[in-house]
């Protein structure tokens, strides 16, 4: 695929991180080091990898990260108790609960116990609603990353038909709202959608958030569609069959190197912003 058809997430991530570094310098000059608490429940190897990637990204840029690892058999109450302690800890600015959590835990209750001021991953019901209603908040990191890519590449959204494939609370649903807020006409598809291929054929913008490797094929797409593949499947494979899009799409994100690095950069940005806001509050009291 020609170079100019690739939406390069590493470049966008690098730019976001430059901004984060400058803000970090200001904060550390005031004696504040932002700190992200990461919570892993159980021993899911993919979740462990994601937490490690996020902690490494924090460390590299100069954000502290504290990892809390609860056993597989933990209860909802135990998890909420930990989150409560982190909410109250002034040295913790952001809280990231890695999901999925083991099935005995009420994930929604656990997410919703995170203080909105520390919800840097946009997982609370309140954060979701605020993002949809354009009230200041930290939107979920992957949807926020998708919007950063759109902004960076100046991609035309207004009046366009955006088709989001997937409706999860952290990805498909919130990115649908963010696109709607930018005046796109949005269709959100899911596993019950009839005629997915026919709907995709009408899409100016496709957001793939399915979790199925190489699921969306190039010949399902309209000529010159813009494709943002948020999928990240085993073996570094996206949800869109990248090769089959050659000669059809106008622009596409690769996997890896597309949405993933920007998602991590957004987490860093949100954590620094949370530390800025929380430090202001402490000073003004
Ligand atoms: P999820 O919770 O499993 O949701 C998948 C969605 O796809 C569901 O809404 C499901 O519909 C829909 N779906 C499944 N099969 C379908 C089909 N045949 N046709 C149409 N829709 C179908 O997954 P997720 O957490 O949103 O993640 C989606 C992908 O994004 C995964 O590959 C994940 O690894 C990746 N991801 C990447 C990042 C990143 O930083 N790049 C971050 C988060 C997630 P129903 O609702 O009807 O079940």
Coordinates of C-alpha atoms and ligand atoms in Angstrom, one line a residue:
X1 CA 0.0 0.0 0.0
X2 CA 1.3 3.5 -0.9
X3 CA 2.8 5.5 2.0
X4 CA 0.3 8.3 1.7
X5 CA -2.6 6.0 2.3
X6 CA -1.3 5.0 5.8
X7 CA -2.5 6.9 8.9
X8 CA 0.5 6.7 11.1
X9 CA -0.4 6.4 14.7
X10 CA 3.2 6.4 15.9
X11 CA 3.7 9.9 14.5
X12 CA 0.5 11.1 16.2
X13 CA 1.5 9.4 19.4
X14 CA 4.9 11.1 19.3
X15 CA 3.3 14.5 19.0
X16 CA 0.9 13.9 21.8
X17 CA 3.8 12.7 24.0
X18 CA 5.8 15.9 23.2
X19 CA 2.9 17.9 24.6
X20 CA 2.7 15.6 27.6
X21 CA 6.5 16.0 28.3
X22 CA 6.2 19.8 28.3
X23 CA 3.3 19.7 30.8
X24 CA 5.1 17.1 32.9
X25 CA 8.1 19.4 33.2
X26 CA 5.9 22.2 34.5
X27 CA 4.3 19.8 37.1
X28 CA 7.6 18.3 38.3
X29 CA 8.9 21.9 38.6
X30 CA 6.1 22.4 41.2
X31 CA 7.1 19.2 42.9
X32 CA 4.2 17.1 41.5
X33 CA 4.8 13.8 39.7
X34 CA 1.6 12.4 38.2
X35 CA 0.8 8.9 39.3
X36 CA -1.4 6.3 37.6
X37 CA -2.7 3.4 39.6
X38 CA -3.2 0.3 37.5
X39 CA -5.4 -2.6 38.8
X40 CA -5.2 -6.1 37.5
X41 CA -7.5 -8.8 38.8
X42 CA -6.5 -12.3 38.1
X43 CA -3.9 -13.7 35.7
X44 CA -5.2 -13.1 32.2
X45 CA -2.0 -13.0 30.2
X46 CA -3.3 -10.4 27.6
X47 CA -4.4 -8.1 30.5
X48 CA -0.9 -8.5 32.1
X49 CA 0.7 -7.5 28.8
X50 CA -1.6 -4.5 28.4
X51 CA -0.8 -3.3 32.0
X52 CA 2.9 -3.8 31.4
X53 CA 2.7 -1.7 28.1
X54 CA 0.9 1.1 29.9
X55 CA 3.2 1.1 32.9
X56 CA 6.3 1.1 30.7
X57 CA 4.9 4.0 28.7
X58 CA 4.3 5.9 32.0
X59 CA 7.8 5.1 33.3
X60 CA 9.5 6.1 30.0
X61 CA 7.9 9.6 30.0
X62 CA 8.3 10.2 33.7
X63 CA 4.8 9.4 35.1
X64 CA 4.8 7.2 38.1
X65 CA 2.7 4.0 37.9
X66 CA 1.7 1.8 40.8
X67 CA 0.5 -1.6 40.0
X68 CA -2.2 -3.3 42.2
X69 CA -2.6 -7.0 41.5
X70 CA -5.6 -8.7 43.1
X71 CA -6.1 -12.5 43.0
X72 CA -8.4 -14.2 40.5
X73 CA -11.0 -15.1 43.2
X74 CA -11.4 -11.5 44.5
X75 CA -14.9 -10.2 45.2
X76 CA -16.6 -7.1 43.9
X77 CA -16.4 -5.7 47.5
X78 CA -12.6 -6.3 47.7
X79 CA -12.1 -4.5 44.4
X80 CA -14.3 -1.6 45.3
X81 CA -12.5 -1.3 48.6
X82 CA -9.2 -1.0 46.8
X83 CA -10.6 1.6 44.4
X84 CA -12.0 3.5 47.4
X85 CA -8.5 3.7 48.9
X86 CA -7.0 4.9 45.7
X87 CA -9.8 7.5 45.3
X88 CA -8.8 8.9 48.7
X89 CA -5.0 8.8 48.1
X90 CA -3.9 12.3 47.0
X91 CA -0.7 10.9 45.5
X92 CA -2.7 8.9 42.9
X93 CA -4.1 11.0 40.1
X94 CA -5.5 8.4 37.7
X95 CA -7.0 4.9 38.1
X96 CA -7.0 2.3 35.4
X97 CA -8.9 -0.9 36.0
X98 CA -7.9 -3.4 33.4
X99 CA -10.8 -5.3 31.9
X100 CA -12.1 -7.9 31.5
X101 CA -12.3 -8.7 35.2
X102 CA -13.1 -12.3 36.4
X103 CA -16.8 -13.1 35.9
X104 CA -17.8 -13.1 39.6
X105 CA -17.1 -9.4 39.8
X106 CA -19.7 -6.8 38.9
X107 CA -17.5 -4.9 36.4
X108 CA -19.9 -2.0 36.1
X109 CA -20.1 -1.4 39.8
X110 CA -16.3 -1.6 40.0
X111 CA -15.9 0.9 37.1
X112 CA -18.5 3.2 38.7
X113 CA -16.7 3.3 42.0
X114 CA -13.8 5.2 40.4
X115 CA -13.9 8.9 41.2
X116 CA -14.7 10.8 38.0
X117 CA -11.7 13.0 38.6
X118 CA -9.4 10.0 38.5
X119 CA -11.3 8.2 35.6
X120 CA -8.5 8.8 33.1
X121 CA -9.7 5.8 31.0
X122 CA -13.3 7.1 30.7
X123 CA -14.9 3.9 32.0
X124 CA -17.4 5.3 34.5
X125 CA -21.1 5.7 33.5
X126 CA -20.7 9.3 34.4
X127 CA -17.6 9.7 32.1
X128 CA -19.4 8.0 29.3
X129 CA -22.5 10.3 29.6
X130 CA -20.4 13.4 29.9
X131 CA -18.4 12.5 26.8
X132 CA -21.6 11.9 24.9
X133 CA -23.0 15.2 26.1
X134 CA -19.8 17.1 25.5
X135 CA -19.3 18.0 29.1
X136 CA -15.7 18.2 30.2
X137 CA -14.3 14.8 31.0
X138 CA -11.7 12.2 30.1
X139 CA -13.3 10.2 27.2
X140 CA -12.4 6.5 26.9
X141 CA -8.8 6.4 25.6
X142 CA -9.4 4.4 22.3
X143 CA -12.3 6.6 21.1
X144 CA -10.3 9.6 22.1
X145 CA -7.3 8.2 20.1
X146 CA -9.5 7.7 17.1
X147 CA -10.6 11.3 17.2
X148 CA -7.0 12.5 17.6
X149 CA -6.1 10.6 14.4
X150 CA -9.0 12.2 12.6
X151 CA -8.0 15.6 13.8
X152 CA -4.3 15.2 13.0
X153 CA -5.0 14.1 9.5
X154 CA -7.7 16.7 9.1
X155 CA -10.1 14.0 7.9
X156 CA -13.5 15.3 6.9
X157 CA -16.2 14.0 9.3
X158 CA -19.0 16.6 9.1
X159 CA -21.9 15.2 7.1
X160 CA -20.1 12.0 6.3
X161 CA -21.5 8.6 6.9
X162 CA -19.5 6.9 9.7
X163 CA -20.1 3.2 10.3
X164 CA -18.8 1.9 13.6
X165 CA -18.7 -1.9 13.8
X166 CA -18.9 -2.8 17.5
X167 CA -20.8 -1.3 20.4
X168 CA -18.8 -2.0 23.5
X169 CA -19.0 0.5 26.3
X170 CA -15.3 1.4 26.0
X171 CA -15.1 1.6 22.2
X172 CA -18.0 1.3 19.8
X173 CA -20.6 3.2 21.8
X174 CA -18.4 6.1 22.9
X175 CA -16.7 6.6 19.5
X176 CA -20.2 6.6 17.9
X177 CA -21.1 9.5 20.2
X178 CA -17.9 11.4 19.6
X179 CA -18.4 11.1 15.8
X180 CA -22.0 12.2 16.2
X181 CA -20.8 15.3 18.1
X182 CA -18.6 16.1 15.1
X183 CA -21.7 16.1 12.9
X184 CA -21.1 12.7 11.2
X185 CA -24.1 10.6 10.4
X186 CA -23.4 7.5 12.4
X187 CA -24.5 3.9 12.1
X188 CA -23.4 1.6 14.9
X189 CA -23.3 -2.1 13.9
X190 CA -23.1 -5.2 16.1
X191 CA -23.5 -8.9 16.0
X192 CA -27.3 -8.7 15.4
X193 CA -26.9 -6.3 12.4
X194 CA -28.5 -7.5 9.2
X195 CA -26.6 -6.9 6.0
X196 CA -23.4 -5.5 7.5
X197 CA -21.6 -5.6 4.1
X198 CA -24.4 -3.5 2.5
X199 CA -24.1 -0.9 5.3
X200 CA -20.3 -0.8 5.1
X201 CA -20.6 -0.2 1.3
X202 CA -22.2 3.1 2.1
X203 CA -19.6 4.2 4.7
X204 CA -17.3 7.2 4.1
X205 CA -15.6 6.4 7.4
X206 CA -15.3 2.9 8.9
X207 CA -14.4 2.3 12.5
X208 CA -13.6 -1.3 13.1
X209 CA -14.0 -2.3 16.8
X210 CA -15.1 -6.0 16.5
X211 CA -12.3 -8.0 18.0
X212 CA -12.2 -10.5 15.1
X213 CA -9.0 -10.8 13.1
X214 CA -9.2 -9.6 9.4
X215 CA -13.0 -9.6 9.7
X216 CA -13.7 -6.7 7.4
X217 CA -12.7 -7.2 3.8
X218 CA -11.6 -4.6 1.3
X219 CA -14.4 -5.5 -1.2
X220 CA -17.1 -4.7 1.5
X221 CA -15.9 -1.1 1.4
X222 CA -16.8 1.9 -0.7
X223 CA -14.1 3.4 -3.0
X224 CA -12.1 6.0 -1.1
X225 CA -13.4 5.1 2.3
X226 CA -11.4 6.1 5.3
X227 CA -10.7 3.1 7.6
X228 CA -9.7 3.3 11.2
X229 CA -9.0 -0.2 12.6
X230 CA -9.1 -0.2 16.4
X231 CA -9.0 -4.0 16.4
X232 CA -6.0 -5.6 18.2
X233 CA -6.1 -9.4 18.0
X234 CA -3.6 -12.1 18.8
X235 CA -0.5 -11.9 16.6
X236 CA -0.8 -8.1 16.1
X237 CA -3.7 -8.5 13.7
X238 CA -6.4 -5.9 13.2
X239 CA -10.1 -6.3 12.5
X240 CA -9.7 -5.2 8.9
X241 CA -8.0 -7.3 6.2
X242 CA -5.4 -4.6 5.5
X243 CA -4.0 -6.1 2.2
X244 CA -7.4 -6.5 0.6
X245 CA -8.0 -2.7 1.1
X246 CA -5.2 -1.8 -1.2
X247 CA -6.4 0.3 -4.1
X248 CA -9.9 0.7 -2.5
X249 CA -9.5 2.9 0.5
X250 CA -8.3 6.5 0.7
X251 CA -6.6 6.1 4.0
X252 CA -6.2 3.3 6.6
X253 CA -4.6 2.7 10.0
X254 CA -2.2 -0.2 10.1
X255 CA -2.1 -2.7 13.0
X256 CA 0.3 -2.4 14.7
X257 CA 1.2 1.3 14.5
X258 CA -2.3 2.8 14.1
X259 CA -4.8 3.3 16.9
X260 CA -2.8 1.4 19.6
X261 CA 0.1 3.9 20.2
X262 CA -2.3 6.8 20.2
X263 CA -4.5 5.1 22.8
X264 CA -1.5 4.8 25.2
X265 CA -0.5 8.4 24.5
X266 CA -4.1 9.5 25.4
X267 CA -3.8 7.7 28.7
X268 CA -0.6 9.6 29.5
X269 CA -2.2 12.9 28.5
X270 CA -5.3 12.2 30.6
X271 CA -3.1 11.3 33.6
X272 CA -1.1 14.5 33.4
X273 CA -4.3 16.5 33.0
X274 CA -5.8 14.8 36.0
X275 CA -2.7 15.6 38.0
X276 CA -2.8 19.3 36.9
X277 CA -6.4 19.6 37.9
X278 CA -6.0 17.8 41.2
X279 CA -2.9 19.9 42.1
X280 CA -4.8 23.1 41.4
X281 CA -7.5 22.0 43.8
X282 CA -5.0 21.3 46.5
X283 CA -3.3 24.7 46.1
X284 CA -6.6 26.6 46.1
X285 CA -7.8 25.2 49.4
Ligands
LIG1 P1 -16.0 -6.4 22.6 O1 -16.4 -5.8 23.9 O2 -15.8 -7.8 22.4 O3 -17.0 -5.9 21.5 C1 -17.0 -6.3 20.2 C2 -18.2 -5.8 19.4 O4 -18.2 -6.3 18.1 C3 -19.5 -6.1 20.1 O5 -20.3 -5.0 20.1 C4 -20.1 -7.1 19.1 O6 -21.5 -7.1 19.0 C5 -19.5 -6.7 17.8 N1 -19.5 -7.9 16.9 C6 -19.0 -9.1 17.2 N2 -19.2 -9.9 16.1 C7 -19.7 -9.1 15.1 C8 -20.2 -9.4 13.8 N3 -20.0 -10.6 13.2 N4 -20.7 -8.3 13.1 C9 -20.8 -7.1 13.7 N5 -20.4 -6.8 14.9 C10 -19.9 -7.8 15.7 O7 -14.6 -5.7 22.1 P2 -13.9 -4.3 22.4 O8 -13.4 -4.3 23.8 O9 -14.8 -3.2 22.0 O10 -12.7 -4.4 21.4 C11 -12.9 -4.5 20.0 C12 -11.5 -4.6 19.4 O11 -10.7 -3.5 19.7 C13 -10.7 -5.8 19.9 O12 -9.8 -6.3 18.9 C14 -9.8 -5.2 21.0 O13 -8.6 -5.9 21.2 C15 -9.5 -3.8 20.3 N6 -9.1 -2.8 21.3 C16 -8.1 -2.1 20.9 C17 -7.6 -1.0 21.7 C18 -6.5 -0.2 21.3 O14 -5.9 0.5 22.1 N7 -6.1 -0.3 20.0 C19 -8.3 -0.8 22.9 C20 -9.4 -1.5 23.2 C21 -9.8 -2.5 22.4 P3 -22.5 -7.4 20.3 O15 -22.5 -6.2 21.1 O16 -23.8 -7.7 19.6 O17 -22.0 -8.6 21.0

